[in-house]
PDB file of C-alpha atoms in Angstrom:
ATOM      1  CA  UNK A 186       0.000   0.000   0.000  1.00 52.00           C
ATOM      2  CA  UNK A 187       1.389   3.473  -1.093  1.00 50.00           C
ATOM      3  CA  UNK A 188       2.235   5.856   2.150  1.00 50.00           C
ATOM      4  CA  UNK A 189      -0.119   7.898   0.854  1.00 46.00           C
ATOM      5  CA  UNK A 190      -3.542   5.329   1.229  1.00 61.00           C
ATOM      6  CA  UNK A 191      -2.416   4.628   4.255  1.00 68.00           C
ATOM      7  CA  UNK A 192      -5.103   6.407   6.011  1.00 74.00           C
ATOM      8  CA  UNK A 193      -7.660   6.752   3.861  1.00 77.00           C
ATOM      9  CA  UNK A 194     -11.256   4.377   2.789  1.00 79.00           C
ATOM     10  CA  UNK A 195     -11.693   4.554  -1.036  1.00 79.00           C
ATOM     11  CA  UNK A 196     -14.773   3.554  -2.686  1.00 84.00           C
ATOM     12  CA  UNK A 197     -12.882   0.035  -4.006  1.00 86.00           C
ATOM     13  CA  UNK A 198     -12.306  -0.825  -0.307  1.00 89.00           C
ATOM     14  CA  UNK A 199     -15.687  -0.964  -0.014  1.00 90.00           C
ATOM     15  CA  UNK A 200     -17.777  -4.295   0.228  1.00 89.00           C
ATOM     16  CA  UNK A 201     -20.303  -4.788  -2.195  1.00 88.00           C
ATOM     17  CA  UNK A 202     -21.453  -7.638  -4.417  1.00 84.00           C
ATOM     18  CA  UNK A 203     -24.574  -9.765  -3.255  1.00 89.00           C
ATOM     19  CA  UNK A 204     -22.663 -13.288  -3.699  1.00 86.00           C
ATOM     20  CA  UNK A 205     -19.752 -12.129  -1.659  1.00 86.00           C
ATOM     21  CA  UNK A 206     -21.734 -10.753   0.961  1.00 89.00           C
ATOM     22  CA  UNK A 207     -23.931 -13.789   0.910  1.00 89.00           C
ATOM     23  CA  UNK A 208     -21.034 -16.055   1.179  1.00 87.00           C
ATOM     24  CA  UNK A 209     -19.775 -14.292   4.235  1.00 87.00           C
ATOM     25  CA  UNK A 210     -23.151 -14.609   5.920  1.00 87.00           C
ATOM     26  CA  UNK A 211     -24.236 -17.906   4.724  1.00 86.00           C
ATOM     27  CA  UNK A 212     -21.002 -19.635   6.796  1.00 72.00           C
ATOM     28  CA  UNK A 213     -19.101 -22.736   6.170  1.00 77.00           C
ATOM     29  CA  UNK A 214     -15.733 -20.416   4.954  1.00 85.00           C
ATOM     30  CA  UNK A 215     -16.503 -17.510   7.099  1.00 90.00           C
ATOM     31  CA  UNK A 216     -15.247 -16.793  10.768  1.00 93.00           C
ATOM     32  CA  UNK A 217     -16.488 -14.960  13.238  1.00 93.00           C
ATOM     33  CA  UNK A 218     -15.665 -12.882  16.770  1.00 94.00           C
ATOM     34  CA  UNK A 219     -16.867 -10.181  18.841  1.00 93.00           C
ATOM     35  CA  UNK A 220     -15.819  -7.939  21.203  1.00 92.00           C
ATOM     36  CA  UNK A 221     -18.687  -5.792  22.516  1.00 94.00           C
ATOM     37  CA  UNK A 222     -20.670  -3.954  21.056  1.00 95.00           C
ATOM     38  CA  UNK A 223     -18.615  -4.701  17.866  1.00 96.00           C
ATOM     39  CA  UNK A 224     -18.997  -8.205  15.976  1.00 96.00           C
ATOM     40  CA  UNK A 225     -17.288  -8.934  13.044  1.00 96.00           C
ATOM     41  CA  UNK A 226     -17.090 -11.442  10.088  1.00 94.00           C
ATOM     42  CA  UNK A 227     -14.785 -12.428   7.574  1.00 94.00           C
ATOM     43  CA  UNK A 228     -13.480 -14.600   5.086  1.00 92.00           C
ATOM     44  CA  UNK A 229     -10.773 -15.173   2.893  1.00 91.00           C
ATOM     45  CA  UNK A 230     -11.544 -15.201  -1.108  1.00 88.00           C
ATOM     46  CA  UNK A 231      -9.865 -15.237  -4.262  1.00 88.00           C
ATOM     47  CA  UNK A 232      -8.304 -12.328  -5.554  1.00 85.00           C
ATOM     48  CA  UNK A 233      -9.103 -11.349  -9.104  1.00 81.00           C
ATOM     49  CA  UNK A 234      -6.813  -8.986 -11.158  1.00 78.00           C
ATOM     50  CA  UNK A 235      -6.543  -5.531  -9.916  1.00 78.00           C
ATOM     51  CA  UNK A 236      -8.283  -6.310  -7.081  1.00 82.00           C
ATOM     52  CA  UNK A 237      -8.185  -4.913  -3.217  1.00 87.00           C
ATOM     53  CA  UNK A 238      -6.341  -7.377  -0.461  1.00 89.00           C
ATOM     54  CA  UNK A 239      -8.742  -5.956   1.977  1.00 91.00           C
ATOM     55  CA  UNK A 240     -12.710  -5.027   1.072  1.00 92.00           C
ATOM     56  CA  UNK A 241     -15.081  -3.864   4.594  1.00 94.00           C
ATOM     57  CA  UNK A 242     -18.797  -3.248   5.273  1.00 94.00           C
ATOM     58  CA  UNK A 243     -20.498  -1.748   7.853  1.00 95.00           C
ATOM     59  CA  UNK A 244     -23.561  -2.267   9.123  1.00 94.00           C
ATOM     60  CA  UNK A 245     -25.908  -0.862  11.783  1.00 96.00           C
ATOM     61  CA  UNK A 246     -28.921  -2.650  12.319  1.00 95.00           C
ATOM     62  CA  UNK A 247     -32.598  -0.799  12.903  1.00 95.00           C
ATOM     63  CA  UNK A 248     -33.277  -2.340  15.680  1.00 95.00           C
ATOM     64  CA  UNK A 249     -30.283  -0.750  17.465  1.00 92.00           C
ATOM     65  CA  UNK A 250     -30.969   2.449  16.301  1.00 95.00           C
ATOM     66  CA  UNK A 251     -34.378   3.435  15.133  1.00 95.00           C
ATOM     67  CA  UNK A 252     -33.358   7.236  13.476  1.00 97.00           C
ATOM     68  CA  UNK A 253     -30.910   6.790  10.773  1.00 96.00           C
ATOM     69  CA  UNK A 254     -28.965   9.880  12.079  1.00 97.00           C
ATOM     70  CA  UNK A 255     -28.370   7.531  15.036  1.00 96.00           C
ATOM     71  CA  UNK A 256     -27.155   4.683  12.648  1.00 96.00           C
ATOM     72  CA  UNK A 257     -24.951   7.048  10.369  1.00 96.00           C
ATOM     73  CA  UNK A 258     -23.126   8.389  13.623  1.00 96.00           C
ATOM     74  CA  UNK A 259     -22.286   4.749  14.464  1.00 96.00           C
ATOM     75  CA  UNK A 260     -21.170   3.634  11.096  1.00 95.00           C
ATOM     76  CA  UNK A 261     -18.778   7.351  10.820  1.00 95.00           C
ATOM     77  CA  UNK A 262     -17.142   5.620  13.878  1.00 96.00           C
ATOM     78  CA  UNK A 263     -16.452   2.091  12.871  1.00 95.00           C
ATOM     79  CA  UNK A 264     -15.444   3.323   9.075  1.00 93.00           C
ATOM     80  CA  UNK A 265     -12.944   5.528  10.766  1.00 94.00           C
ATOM     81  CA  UNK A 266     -11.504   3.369  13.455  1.00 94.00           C
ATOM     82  CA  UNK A 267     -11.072   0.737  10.315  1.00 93.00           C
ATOM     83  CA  UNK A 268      -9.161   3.420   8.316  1.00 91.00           C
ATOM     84  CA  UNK A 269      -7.007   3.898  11.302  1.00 92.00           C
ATOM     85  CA  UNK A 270      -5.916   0.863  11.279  1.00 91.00           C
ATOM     86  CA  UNK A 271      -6.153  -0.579   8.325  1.00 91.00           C
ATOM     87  CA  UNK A 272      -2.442  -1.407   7.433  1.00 90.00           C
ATOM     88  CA  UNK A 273      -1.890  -3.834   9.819  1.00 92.00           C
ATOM     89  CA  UNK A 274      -4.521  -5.895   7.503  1.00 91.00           C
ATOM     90  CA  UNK A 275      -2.947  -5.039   4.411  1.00 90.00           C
ATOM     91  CA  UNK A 276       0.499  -6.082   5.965  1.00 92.00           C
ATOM     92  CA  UNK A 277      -0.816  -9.622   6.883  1.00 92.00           C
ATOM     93  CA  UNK A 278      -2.554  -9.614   3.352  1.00 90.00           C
ATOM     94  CA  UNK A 279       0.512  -8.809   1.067  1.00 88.00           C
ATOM     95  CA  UNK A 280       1.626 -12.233   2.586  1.00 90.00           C
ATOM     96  CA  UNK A 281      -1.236 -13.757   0.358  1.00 87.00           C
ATOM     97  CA  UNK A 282      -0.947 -12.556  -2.559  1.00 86.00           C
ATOM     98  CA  UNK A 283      -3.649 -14.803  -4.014  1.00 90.00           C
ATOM     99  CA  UNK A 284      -6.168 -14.113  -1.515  1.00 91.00           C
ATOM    100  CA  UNK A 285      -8.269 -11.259  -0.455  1.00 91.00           C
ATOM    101  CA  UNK A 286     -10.004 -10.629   2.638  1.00 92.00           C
ATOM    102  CA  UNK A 287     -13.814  -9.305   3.068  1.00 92.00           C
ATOM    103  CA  UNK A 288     -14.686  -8.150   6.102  1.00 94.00           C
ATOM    104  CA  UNK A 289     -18.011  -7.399   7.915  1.00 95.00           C
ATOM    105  CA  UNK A 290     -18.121  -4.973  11.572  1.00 96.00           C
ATOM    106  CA  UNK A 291     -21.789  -4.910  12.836  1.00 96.00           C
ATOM    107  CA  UNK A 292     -22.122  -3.121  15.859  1.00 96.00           C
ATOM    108  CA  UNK A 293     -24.299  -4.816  18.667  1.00 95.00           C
ATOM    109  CA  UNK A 294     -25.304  -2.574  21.155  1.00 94.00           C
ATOM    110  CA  UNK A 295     -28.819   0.221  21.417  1.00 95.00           C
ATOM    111  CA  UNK A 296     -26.134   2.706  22.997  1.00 95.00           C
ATOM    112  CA  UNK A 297     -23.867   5.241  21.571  1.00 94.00           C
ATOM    113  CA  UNK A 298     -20.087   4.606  22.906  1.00 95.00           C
ATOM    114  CA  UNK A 299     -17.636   7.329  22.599  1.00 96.00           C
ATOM    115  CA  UNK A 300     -15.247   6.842  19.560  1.00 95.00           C
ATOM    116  CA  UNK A 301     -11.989   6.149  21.510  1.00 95.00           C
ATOM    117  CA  UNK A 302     -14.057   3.111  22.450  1.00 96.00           C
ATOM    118  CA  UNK A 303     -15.386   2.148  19.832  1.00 95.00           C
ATOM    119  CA  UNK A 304     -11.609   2.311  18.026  1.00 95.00           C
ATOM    120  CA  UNK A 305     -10.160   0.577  21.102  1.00 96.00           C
ATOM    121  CA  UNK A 306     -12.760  -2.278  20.153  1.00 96.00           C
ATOM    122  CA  UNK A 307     -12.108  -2.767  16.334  1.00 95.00           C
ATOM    123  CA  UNK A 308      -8.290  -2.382  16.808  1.00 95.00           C
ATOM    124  CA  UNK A 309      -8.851  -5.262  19.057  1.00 96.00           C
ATOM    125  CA  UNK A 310     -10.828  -7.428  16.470  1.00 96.00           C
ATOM    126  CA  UNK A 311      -7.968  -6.521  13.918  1.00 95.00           C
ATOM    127  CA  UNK A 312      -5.353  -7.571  15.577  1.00 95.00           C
ATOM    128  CA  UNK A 313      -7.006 -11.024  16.527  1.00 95.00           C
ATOM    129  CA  UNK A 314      -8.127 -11.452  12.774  1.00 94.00           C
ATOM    130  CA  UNK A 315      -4.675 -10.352  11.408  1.00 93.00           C
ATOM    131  CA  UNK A 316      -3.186 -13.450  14.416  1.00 93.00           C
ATOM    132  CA  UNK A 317      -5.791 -15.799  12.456  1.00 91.00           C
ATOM    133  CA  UNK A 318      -5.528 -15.470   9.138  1.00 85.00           C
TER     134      UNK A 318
END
């Protein structure tokens, strides 16, 4: 990764595709921790041409948070404790360079947590995926 990514979340880092996401979710391949209120889940995949080692989605569900400002505030702080952090995944990744890794954080709790919190938490679950993979 160029010093210059480091830091950043580009749209390409970005989890999308309805098989991928249903092969994360449907198990078998996939793995999964938590470390309240943050759960995550992830898989390793192939990696096509000119693809991205490392591809993330968040997700805040309703029932959590009825008012999607609520939601939007939540998913602002797990995006940017991710790009934080984020190298220490790529690191790991470059290691496999025919793999790539999709990863899911859902948050758990109805409450709002402060953000050094909440990037104490995924920093955890980074570390322990980066130890597993």
């Amino acid at each position: 990764m160029s010093p210059h990514g480091l830091f950043t979340f580009r749209k390409e880092e970005r989890l999308v595709g309805k098989s991928l996401i249903d092969k994360l979710f449907r198990g078998g391949e996939s793995r999964s921790m938590s470390s309240y209120p943050v759960r995550v889940v992830y898989c390793l995949t192939e990696r096509q041409a000119d693809d991205i080692p490392v591809k993330v989605m968040v997700s805040v569900p309703k029932r959590c948070f009825k008012h999607a400002v609520d939601r939007n505030r939540v998913k602002r702080q797990l995006r940017e404790a991710f790009r934080h952090h984020k190298a220490l995944l790529w690191q790991v990744m470059e290691e496999h360079p025919n793999q790539s890794l999709a990863v899911v954080f859902i948050w758990l709790d109805a409450n709002h947590r402060q953000s050094s919190e909440v990037e104490q938490r995924v920093t955890g679950l980074i570390h322990r995926i980066a130890e597993k993979i």
